[in-house]
Coordinates of C-alpha atoms in Angstrom, one line a residue:
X288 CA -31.1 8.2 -2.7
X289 CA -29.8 8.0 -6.3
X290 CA -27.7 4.9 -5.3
X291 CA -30.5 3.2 -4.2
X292 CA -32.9 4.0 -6.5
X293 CA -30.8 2.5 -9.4
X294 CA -31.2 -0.8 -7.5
X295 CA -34.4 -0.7 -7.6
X296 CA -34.9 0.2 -11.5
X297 CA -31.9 -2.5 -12.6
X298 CA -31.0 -4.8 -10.3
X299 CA -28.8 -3.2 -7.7
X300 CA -26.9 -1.0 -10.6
X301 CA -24.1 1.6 -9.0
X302 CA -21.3 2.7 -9.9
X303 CA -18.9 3.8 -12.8
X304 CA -17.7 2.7 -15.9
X305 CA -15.0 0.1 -16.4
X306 CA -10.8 1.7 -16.6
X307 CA -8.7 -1.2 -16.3
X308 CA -8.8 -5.0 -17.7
X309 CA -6.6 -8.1 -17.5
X310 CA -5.0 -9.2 -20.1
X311 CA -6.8 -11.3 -23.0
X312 CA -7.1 -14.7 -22.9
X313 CA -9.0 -17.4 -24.7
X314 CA -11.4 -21.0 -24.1
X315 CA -11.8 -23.0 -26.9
X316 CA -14.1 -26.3 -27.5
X317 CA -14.1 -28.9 -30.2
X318 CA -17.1 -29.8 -31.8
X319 CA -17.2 -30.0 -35.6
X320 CA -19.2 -27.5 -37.3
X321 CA -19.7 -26.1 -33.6
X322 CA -16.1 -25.3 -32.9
X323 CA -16.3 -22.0 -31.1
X324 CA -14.2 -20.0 -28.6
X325 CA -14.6 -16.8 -26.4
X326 CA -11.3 -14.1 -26.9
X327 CA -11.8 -12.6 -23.3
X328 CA -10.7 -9.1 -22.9
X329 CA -11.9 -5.2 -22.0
X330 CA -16.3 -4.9 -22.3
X331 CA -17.8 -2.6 -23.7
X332 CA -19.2 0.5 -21.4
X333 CA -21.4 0.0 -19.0
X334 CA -25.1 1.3 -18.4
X335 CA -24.6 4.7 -16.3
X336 CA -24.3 4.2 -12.0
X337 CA -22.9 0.8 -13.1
X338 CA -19.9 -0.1 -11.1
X339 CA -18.0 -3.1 -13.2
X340 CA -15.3 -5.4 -11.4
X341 CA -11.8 -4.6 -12.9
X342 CA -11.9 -8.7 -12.8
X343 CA -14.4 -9.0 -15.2
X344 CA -13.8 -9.5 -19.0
X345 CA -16.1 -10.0 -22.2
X346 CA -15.6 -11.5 -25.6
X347 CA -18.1 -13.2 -28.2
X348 CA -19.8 -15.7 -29.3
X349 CA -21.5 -16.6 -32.9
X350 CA -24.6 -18.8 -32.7
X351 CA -27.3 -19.5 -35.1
X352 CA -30.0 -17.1 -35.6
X353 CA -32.6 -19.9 -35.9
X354 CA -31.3 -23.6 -34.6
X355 CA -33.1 -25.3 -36.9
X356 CA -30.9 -23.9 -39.9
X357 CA -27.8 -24.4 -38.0
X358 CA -25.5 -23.2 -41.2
X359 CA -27.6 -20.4 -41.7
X360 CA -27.2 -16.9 -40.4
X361 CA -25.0 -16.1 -37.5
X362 CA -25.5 -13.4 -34.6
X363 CA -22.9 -12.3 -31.8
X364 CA -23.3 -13.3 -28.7
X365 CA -21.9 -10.7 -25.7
X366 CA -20.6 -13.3 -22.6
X367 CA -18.7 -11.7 -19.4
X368 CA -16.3 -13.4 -17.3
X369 CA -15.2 -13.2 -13.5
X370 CA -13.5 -15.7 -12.4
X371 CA -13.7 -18.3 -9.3
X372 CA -11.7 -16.1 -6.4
X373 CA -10.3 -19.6 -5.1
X374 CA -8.9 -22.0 -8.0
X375 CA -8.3 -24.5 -4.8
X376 CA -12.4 -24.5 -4.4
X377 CA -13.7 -23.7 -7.5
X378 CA -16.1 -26.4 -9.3
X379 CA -17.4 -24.9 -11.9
X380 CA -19.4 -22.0 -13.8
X381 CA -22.5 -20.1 -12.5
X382 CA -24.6 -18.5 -15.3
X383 CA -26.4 -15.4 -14.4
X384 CA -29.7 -13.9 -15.9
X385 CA -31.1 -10.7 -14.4
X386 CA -35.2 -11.5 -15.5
X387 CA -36.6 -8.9 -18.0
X388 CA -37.3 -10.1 -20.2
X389 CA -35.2 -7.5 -22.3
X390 CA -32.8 -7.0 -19.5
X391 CA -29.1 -6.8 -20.5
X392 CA -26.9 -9.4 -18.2
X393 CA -23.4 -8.8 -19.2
X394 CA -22.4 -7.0 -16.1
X395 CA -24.3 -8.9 -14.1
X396 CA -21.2 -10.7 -12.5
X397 CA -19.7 -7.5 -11.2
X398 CA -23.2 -6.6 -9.8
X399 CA -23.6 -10.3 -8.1
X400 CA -20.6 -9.9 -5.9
X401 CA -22.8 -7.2 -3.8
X402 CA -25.6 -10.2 -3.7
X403 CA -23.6 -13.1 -2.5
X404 CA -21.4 -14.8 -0.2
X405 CA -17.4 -15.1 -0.4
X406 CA -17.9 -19.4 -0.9
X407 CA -19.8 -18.6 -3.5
X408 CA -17.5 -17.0 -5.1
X409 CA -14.6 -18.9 -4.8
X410 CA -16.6 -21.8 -5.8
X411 CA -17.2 -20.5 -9.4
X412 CA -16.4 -18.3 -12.1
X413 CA -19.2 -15.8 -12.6
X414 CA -20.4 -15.9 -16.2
X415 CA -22.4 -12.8 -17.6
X416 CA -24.4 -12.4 -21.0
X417 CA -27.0 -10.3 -22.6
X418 CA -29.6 -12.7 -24.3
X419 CA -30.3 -12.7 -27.7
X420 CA -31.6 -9.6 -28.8
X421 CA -30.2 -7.3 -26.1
X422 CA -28.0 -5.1 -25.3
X423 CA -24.5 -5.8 -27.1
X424 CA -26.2 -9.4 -28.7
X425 CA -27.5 -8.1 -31.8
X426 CA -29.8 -5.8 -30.4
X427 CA -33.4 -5.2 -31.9
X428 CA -35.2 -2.3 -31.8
X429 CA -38.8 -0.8 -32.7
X430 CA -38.1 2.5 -33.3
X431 CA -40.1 3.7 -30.2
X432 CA -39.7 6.8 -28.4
X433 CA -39.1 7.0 -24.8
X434 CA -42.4 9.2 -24.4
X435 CA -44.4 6.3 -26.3
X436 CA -43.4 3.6 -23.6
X437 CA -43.4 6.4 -20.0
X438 CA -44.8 4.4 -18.6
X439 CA -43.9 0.8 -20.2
X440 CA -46.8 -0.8 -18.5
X441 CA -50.2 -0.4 -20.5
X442 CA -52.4 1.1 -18.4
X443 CA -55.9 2.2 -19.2
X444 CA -57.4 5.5 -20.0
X445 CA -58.8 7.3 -16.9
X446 CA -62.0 5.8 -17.5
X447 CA -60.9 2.7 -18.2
X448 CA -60.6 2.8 -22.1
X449 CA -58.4 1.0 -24.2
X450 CA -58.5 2.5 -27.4
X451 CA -55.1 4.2 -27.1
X452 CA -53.9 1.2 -26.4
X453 CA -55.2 -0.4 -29.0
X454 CA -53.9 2.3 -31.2
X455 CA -50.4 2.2 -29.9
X456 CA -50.4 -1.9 -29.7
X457 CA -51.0 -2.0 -33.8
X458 CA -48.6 1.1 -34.3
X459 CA -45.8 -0.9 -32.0
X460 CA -46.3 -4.2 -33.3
X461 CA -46.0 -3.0 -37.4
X462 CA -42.8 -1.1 -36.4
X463 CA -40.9 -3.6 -34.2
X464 CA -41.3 -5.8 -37.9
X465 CA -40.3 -2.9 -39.7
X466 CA -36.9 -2.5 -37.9
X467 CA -36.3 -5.6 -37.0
X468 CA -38.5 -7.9 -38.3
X469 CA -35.7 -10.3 -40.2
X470 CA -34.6 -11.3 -36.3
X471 CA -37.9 -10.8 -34.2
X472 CA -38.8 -14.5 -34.9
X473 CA -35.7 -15.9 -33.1
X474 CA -35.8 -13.5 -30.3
X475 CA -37.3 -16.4 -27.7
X476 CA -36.8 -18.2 -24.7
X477 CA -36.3 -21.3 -26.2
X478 CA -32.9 -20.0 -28.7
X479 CA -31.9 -17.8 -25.3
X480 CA -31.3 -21.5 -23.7
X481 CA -29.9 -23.3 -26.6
X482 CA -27.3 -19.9 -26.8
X483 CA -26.8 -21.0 -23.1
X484 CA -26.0 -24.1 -24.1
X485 CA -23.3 -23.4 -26.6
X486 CA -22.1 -20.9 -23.5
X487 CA -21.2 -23.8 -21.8
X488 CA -19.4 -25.6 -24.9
X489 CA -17.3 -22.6 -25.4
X490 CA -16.5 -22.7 -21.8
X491 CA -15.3 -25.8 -21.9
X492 CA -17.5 -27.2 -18.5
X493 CA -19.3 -30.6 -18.8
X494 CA -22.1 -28.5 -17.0
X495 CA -23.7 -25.4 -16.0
X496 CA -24.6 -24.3 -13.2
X497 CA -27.5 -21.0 -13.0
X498 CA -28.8 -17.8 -11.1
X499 CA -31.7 -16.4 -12.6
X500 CA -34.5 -13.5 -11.4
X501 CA -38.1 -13.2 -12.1
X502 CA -37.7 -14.0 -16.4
X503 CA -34.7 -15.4 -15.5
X504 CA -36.7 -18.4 -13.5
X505 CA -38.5 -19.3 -16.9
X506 CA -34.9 -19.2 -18.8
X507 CA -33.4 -22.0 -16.4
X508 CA -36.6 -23.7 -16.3
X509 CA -36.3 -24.1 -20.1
X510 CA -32.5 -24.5 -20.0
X511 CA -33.6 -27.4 -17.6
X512 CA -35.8 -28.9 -19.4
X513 CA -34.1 -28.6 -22.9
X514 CA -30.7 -30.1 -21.5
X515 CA -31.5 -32.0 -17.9
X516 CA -28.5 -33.6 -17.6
X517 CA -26.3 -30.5 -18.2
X518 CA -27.8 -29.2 -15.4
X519 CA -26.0 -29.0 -12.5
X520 CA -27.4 -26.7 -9.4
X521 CA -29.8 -23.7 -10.5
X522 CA -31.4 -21.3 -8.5
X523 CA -34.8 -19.7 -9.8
X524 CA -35.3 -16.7 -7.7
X525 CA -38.2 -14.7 -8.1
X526 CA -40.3 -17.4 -10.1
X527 CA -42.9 -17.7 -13.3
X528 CA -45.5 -19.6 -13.7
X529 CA -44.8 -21.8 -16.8
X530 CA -48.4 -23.1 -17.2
X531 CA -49.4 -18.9 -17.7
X532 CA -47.0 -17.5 -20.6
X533 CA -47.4 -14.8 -21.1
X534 CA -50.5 -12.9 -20.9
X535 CA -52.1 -14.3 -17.8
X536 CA -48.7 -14.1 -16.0
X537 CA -48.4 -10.8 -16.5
X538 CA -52.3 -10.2 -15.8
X539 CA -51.3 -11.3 -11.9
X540 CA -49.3 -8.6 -11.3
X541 CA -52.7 -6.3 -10.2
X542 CA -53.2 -9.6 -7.5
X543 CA -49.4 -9.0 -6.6
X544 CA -49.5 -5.3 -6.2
X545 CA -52.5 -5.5 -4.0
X546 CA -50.4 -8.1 -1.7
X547 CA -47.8 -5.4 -1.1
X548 CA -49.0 -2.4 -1.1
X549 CA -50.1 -2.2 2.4
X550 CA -46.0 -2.5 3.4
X551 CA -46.0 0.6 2.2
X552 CA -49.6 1.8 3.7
X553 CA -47.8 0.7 6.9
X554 CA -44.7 2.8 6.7
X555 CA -46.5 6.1 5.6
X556 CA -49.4 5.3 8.3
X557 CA -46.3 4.8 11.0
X558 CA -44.5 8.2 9.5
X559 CA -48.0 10.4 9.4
X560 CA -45.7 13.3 10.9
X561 CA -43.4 13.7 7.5
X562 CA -45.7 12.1 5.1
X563 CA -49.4 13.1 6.0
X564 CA -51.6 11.1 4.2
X565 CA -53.3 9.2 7.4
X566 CA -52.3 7.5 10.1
X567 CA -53.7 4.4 9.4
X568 CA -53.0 1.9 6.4
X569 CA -56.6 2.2 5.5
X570 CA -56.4 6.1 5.6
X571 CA -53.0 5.9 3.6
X572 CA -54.6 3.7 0.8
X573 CA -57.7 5.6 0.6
X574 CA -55.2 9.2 0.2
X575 CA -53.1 7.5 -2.4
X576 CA -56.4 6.6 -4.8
X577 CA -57.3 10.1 -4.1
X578 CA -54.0 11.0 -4.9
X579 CA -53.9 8.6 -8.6
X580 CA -57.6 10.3 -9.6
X581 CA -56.4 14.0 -8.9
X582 CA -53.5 12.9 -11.3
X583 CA -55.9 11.5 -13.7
X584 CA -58.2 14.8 -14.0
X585 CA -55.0 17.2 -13.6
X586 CA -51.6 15.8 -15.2
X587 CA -48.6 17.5 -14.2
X588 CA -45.3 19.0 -15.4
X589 CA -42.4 18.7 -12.4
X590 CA -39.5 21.1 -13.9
X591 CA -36.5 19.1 -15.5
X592 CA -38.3 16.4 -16.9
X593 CA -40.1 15.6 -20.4
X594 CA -42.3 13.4 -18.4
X595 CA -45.5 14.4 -17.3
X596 CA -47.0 13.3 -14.5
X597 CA -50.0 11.6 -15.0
X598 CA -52.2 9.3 -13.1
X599 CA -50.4 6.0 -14.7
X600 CA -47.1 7.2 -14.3
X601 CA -47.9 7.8 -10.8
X602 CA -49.2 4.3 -9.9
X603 CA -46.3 3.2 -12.0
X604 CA -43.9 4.9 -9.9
X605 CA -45.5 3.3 -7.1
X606 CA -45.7 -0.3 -8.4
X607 CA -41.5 -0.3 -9.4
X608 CA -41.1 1.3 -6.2
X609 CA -42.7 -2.0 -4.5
X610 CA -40.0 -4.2 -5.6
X611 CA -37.5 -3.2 -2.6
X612 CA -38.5 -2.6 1.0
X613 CA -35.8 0.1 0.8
X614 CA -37.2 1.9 -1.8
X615 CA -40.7 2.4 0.5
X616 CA -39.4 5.8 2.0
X617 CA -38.4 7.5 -1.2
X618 CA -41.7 6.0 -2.4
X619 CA -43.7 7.9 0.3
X620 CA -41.4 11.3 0.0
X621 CA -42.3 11.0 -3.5
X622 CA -46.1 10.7 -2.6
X623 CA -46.0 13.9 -0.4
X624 CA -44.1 15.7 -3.1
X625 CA -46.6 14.7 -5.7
X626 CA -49.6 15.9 -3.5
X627 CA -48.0 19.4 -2.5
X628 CA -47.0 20.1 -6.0
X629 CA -50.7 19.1 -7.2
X630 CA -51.7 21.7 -4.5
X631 CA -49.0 24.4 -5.8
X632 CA -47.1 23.8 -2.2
X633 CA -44.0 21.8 -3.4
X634 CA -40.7 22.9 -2.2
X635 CA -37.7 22.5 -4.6
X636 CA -36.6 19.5 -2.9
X637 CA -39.6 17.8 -3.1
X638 CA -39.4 18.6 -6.8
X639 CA -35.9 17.1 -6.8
X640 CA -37.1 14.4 -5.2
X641 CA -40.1 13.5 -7.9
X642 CA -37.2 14.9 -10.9
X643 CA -34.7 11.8 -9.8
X644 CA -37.4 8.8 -9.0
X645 CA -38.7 9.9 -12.7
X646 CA -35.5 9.4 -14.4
X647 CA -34.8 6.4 -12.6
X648 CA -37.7 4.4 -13.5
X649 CA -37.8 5.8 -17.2
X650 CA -37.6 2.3 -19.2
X651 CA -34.2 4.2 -21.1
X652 CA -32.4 4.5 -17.8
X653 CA -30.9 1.4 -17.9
X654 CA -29.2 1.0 -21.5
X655 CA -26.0 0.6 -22.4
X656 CA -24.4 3.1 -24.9
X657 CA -24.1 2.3 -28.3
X658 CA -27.5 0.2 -27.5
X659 CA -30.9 1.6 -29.3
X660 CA -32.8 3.5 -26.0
X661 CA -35.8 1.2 -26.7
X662 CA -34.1 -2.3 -26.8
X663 CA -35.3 -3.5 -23.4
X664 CA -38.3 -3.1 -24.2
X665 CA -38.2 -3.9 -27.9
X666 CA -36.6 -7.4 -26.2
X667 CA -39.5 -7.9 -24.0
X668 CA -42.0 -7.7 -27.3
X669 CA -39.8 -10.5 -29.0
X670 CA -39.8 -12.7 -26.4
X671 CA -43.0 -11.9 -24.8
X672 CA -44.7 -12.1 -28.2
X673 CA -42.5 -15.0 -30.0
X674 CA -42.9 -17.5 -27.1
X675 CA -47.1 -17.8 -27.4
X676 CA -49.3 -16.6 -29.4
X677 CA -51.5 -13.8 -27.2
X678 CA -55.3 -13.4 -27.5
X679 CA -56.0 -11.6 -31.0
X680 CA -59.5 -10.3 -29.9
X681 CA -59.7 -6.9 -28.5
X682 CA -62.7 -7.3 -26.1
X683 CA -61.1 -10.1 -24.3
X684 CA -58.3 -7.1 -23.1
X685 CA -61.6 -4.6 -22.8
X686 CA -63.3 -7.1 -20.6
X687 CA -60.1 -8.4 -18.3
X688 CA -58.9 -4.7 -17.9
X689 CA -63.1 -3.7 -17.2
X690 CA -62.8 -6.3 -14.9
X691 CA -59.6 -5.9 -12.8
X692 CA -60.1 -2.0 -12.3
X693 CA -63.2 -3.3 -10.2
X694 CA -60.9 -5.8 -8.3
X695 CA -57.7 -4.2 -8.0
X696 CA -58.4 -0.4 -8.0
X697 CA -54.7 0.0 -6.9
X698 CA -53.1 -1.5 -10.7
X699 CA -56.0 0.3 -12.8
X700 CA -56.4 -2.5 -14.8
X701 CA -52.8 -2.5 -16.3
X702 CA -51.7 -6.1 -16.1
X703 CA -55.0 -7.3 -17.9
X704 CA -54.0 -5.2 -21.1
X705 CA -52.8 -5.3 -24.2
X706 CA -49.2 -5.5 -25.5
X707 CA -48.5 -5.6 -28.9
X708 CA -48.5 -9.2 -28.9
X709 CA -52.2 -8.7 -30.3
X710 CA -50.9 -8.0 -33.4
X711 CA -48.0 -9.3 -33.6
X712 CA -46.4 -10.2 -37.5
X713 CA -45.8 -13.3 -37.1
X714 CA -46.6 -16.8 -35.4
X715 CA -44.5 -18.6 -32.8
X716 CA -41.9 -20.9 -35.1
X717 CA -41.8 -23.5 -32.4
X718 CA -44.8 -24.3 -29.2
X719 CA -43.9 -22.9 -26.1
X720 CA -41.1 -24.9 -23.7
X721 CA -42.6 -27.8 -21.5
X722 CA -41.1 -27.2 -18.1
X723 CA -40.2 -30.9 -17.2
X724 CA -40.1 -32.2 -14.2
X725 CA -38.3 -35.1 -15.5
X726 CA -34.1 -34.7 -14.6
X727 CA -32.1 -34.4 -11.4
X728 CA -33.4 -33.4 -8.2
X729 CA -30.9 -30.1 -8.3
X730 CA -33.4 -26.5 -8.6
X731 CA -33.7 -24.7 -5.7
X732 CA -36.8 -22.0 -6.0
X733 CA -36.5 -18.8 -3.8
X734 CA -39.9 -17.0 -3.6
X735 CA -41.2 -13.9 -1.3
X736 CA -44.7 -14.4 0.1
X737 CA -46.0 -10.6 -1.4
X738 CA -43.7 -10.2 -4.6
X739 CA -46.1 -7.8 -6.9
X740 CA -44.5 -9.1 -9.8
X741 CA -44.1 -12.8 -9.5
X742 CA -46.3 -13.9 -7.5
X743 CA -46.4 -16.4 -4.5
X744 CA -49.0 -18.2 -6.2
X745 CA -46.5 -18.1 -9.7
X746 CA -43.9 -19.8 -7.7
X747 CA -46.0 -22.3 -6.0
X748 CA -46.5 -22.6 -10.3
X749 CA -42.9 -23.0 -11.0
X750 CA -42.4 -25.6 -7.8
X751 CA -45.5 -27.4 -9.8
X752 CA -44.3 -27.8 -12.6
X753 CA -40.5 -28.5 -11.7
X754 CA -41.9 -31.2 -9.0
X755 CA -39.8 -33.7 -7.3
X756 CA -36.6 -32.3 -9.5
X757 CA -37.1 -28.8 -7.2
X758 CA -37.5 -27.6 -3.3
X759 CA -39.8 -24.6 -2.7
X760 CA -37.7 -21.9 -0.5
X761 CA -41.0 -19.0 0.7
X762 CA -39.9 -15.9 2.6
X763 CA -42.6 -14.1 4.8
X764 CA -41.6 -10.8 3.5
X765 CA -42.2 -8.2 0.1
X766 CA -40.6 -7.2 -2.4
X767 CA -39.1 -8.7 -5.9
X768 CA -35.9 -10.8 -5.6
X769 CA -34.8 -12.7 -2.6
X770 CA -31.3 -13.7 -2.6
X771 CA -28.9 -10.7 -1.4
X772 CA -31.8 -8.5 -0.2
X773 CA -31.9 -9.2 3.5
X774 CA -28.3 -9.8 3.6
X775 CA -25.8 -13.0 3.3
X776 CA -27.3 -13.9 7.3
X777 CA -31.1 -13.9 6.3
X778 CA -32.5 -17.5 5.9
X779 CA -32.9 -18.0 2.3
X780 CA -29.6 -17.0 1.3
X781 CA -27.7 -19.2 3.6
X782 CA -30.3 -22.2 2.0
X783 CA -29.3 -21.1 -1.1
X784 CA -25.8 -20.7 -0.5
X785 CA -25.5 -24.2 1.5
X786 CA -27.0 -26.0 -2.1
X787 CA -24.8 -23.5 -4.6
X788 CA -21.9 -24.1 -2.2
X789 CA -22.1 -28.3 -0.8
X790 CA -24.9 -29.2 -2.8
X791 CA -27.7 -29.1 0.0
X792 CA -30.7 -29.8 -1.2
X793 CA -33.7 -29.8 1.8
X794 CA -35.8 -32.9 1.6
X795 CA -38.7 -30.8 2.2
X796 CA -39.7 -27.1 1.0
X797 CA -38.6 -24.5 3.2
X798 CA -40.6 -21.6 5.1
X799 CA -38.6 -18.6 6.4
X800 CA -39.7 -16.3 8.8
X801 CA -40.2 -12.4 8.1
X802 CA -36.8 -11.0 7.5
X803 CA -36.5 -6.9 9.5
X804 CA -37.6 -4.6 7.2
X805 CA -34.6 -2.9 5.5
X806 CA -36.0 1.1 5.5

């Protein structure tokens, strides 16, 4: 279960750390005061369970801190390599971006060859990279404590206060400038794309071609609409809604999570035998609130962990649990362990079971070492907060989170809340991107009808806004992330792979039927 629970929390992580690389090699790109160059050779160490392709090398790249003082300051970017497995077929480079934001990317092409097909990987070089701000790319941090951010979402008191919130949003916000408030400005979508750019200098290709998840769909958007015509075929898998940055994307979530929660309703109601908490998804929905409140009133301790389990970590749990359809079973063990051990009936498995879902989804699981253990989400405040500038009033959160407990008794209110955003040091430097719709017809959206996070109404946003340059793939099934998930047969990645591969483009968007559940 450990295996697959990693892929759930980052992306279909597994594995070990990296023995063995090629030799060193280098590109190099003219350009006058741009001339750059990538020294390719051993990466740094991996994230734990991270299996790395002995194929893949790193090396880095220097970039302006802020573009619009190009001679100024300098950070390091960290780029990864793999390359094409056919030099007869290959035609270019394929940029990947896990989402996050705050996610690190550099092993991301070792982790794509699980996802894809073997033409797409003869067809290009696999490139890797942590954005700005993350992981080995001049990393920020706020000085945060795993405890302060367990769970990372910002869910409400049991009765619905925020004041905590509050508290910990102003607390956040004055220590992320504290530790790394020289940088914080530049940590953005926008410099992530122009560093993208230069990416593609140093590589030496006339143009770049893109994967990108959940954040990762707003990256290429902004990449595409920065530098249209050095865009060649992009994929936006699991999309944004560029009209909603940030705070109202995020506030969809609760709509998302009730969309796919009865998947899982539906498994535990069709497994009452093993996980007893009805036999209907009605009956398993209403036991599961029962469940989250008896949390609420009576936290508590499973052995081996400094977490505490609480109502909010529960539902959390639950909601990162919905990204994968093979995560549900776990999910529901985990829900009958959680209601025997609140009983004083849980039998040392079922506390194992609870002990390894909790570490998994702890936001410190997935950091590299060397890397400060709150970067990701440090990262997510800098970008999150330095695209837009959020609502500074405290009773618009009061009365969205007030609001959304009513509607979506599942979330608790979460998504409406408040980050530290509210409070944030400083103003955006630049306005946030305008996704274009103006370029080549070459972005190809991939989007799961009941995704809790991205929503199928925040890709029917991105397809909006992208228009006639994009083609709207939707998959009748749940879950966060389409291609690789149902398997290189499934509809949308033989679509997707037919455009990365021959440059197929449907002349109309694209409906594929529900995929078999993968429990």
């Amino acid at each position: 279960m450990k295996k697959l629970l990693w892929s759930v929390a980052a992306l279909a992580i597994s594995g070990c750390l990296l023995n063995a690389m090629p030799h060193a090699d280098a590109v190099s790109v003219a350009g006058g005061e741009h001339d750059s160059k990538i020294v390719w050779g051993p990466c740094p160490a991996a994230p734990a369970n991270v299996q790395v392709d002995p194929q893949q090398t790193c090396g880095t790249l220097n970039v302006p801190l802020d573009y619009r003082q190009p001679r100024g300051k300098k950070i390091e970017i960290a780029v990864s390599r793999i390359p094409a497995s056919d030099p007869a077929k290959r035609r270019g480079v394929l940029l990947l971006n896990p989402g996050g934001p705050g996610s690190e990317g550099l092993h991301l092409p070792s982790i794509f060859t699980g996802l894809t097909s073997e033409a797409v990987l003869a067809t290009y070089d696999r490139i890797g990279f942590d954005p700005r701000g993350v992981g080995h790319s001049s990393p920020v941090t706020c000085g945060l404590t795993a405890a302060e951010v367990m769970p990372p979402n910002p869910y409400p008191a049991s009765d619905g206060s925020i004041d905590k919130n509050v508290d910990y949003a102003r607390s956040a916000a004055a220590r992320c400038a504290k530790h790394s408030g020289d940088v914080l400005p530049y940590i953005t979508t926008a410099n992530t794309a122009r560093d993208m750019d230069r990416i593609r200098k140093a590589l030496g290709e006339r143009k770049l071609s893109y994967w990108g998840g959940s954040y990762g769909t707003y990256l290429g958007a902004a990449y595409s609409s920065l530098f249209p015509h050095r865009t060649d075929r992009m994929v936006l898998d699991s999309a944004v809604d560029p009209t909603r940055i940030w705070y109202d994307e995020f506030r969809q979530q609760s709509a998302g999570m009730a969309v796919r929660f009865p998947d899982a309703a539906r498994y535990a109601a069709d497994h009452v035998d093993e996980i007893k908490l009805g036999s209907t998804p009605r009956s398993v929905t209403n036991s599961y609130l029962r469940l989250a409140a008896r949390l609420d009133a009576r936290p508590l301790t499973v052995r081996g962990t400094s977490t505490v389990l609480t109502g909010n970590v529960f539902r959390y749990m639950t909601y990162s649990l919905l990204y994968q359809d093979g995560a549900i079973p776990p999910m529901a063990l985990a829900w009958r362990a959680a209601a025997d051990l609140s009983d004083g009936n849980a039998t040392d498995a079922q506390v194992s079971t609870l002990r390894e879902i909790l570490q998994v989804i702890s936001p410190s699981a997935p950091t590299s070492p060397g890397v400060p253990k709150d970067n990701s989400i440090a990262a997510a405040y800098a970008i999150a907060c330095g695209d837009v500038r959020w609502p500074r009033n405290v009773n618009t959160y009061a009365h969205n989170v007030a609001e959304d407990r009513k509607a979506f008794p599942l979330s608790a209110g979460f998504a409406a809340n408040m980050w530290p955003c509210a409070f944030w040091p400083t103003a955006p430097v630049e306005p946030v991107i305008t996704i274009s719709d103006e370029g080549p017809r070459n972005i190809m959206i991939l989007q799961n009808e009941r995704d809790p996070a991205t929503t199928l109404t925040s890709g029917r946003g991105m397809r909006r806004a992208l228009g006639s340059r994009s083609t709207l793939v939707t998959v009748d099934a749940g879950g966060h992330g389409v291609y690789g998930m149902q398997g290189s047969g499934a509809c949308a990645n033989k679509t997707a792979d037919a455009f990365l591969v021959r440059g197929v483009m449907p002349e109309h968007d694209v409906h594929c039927p529900e995929p078999r559940l993968v429990f």
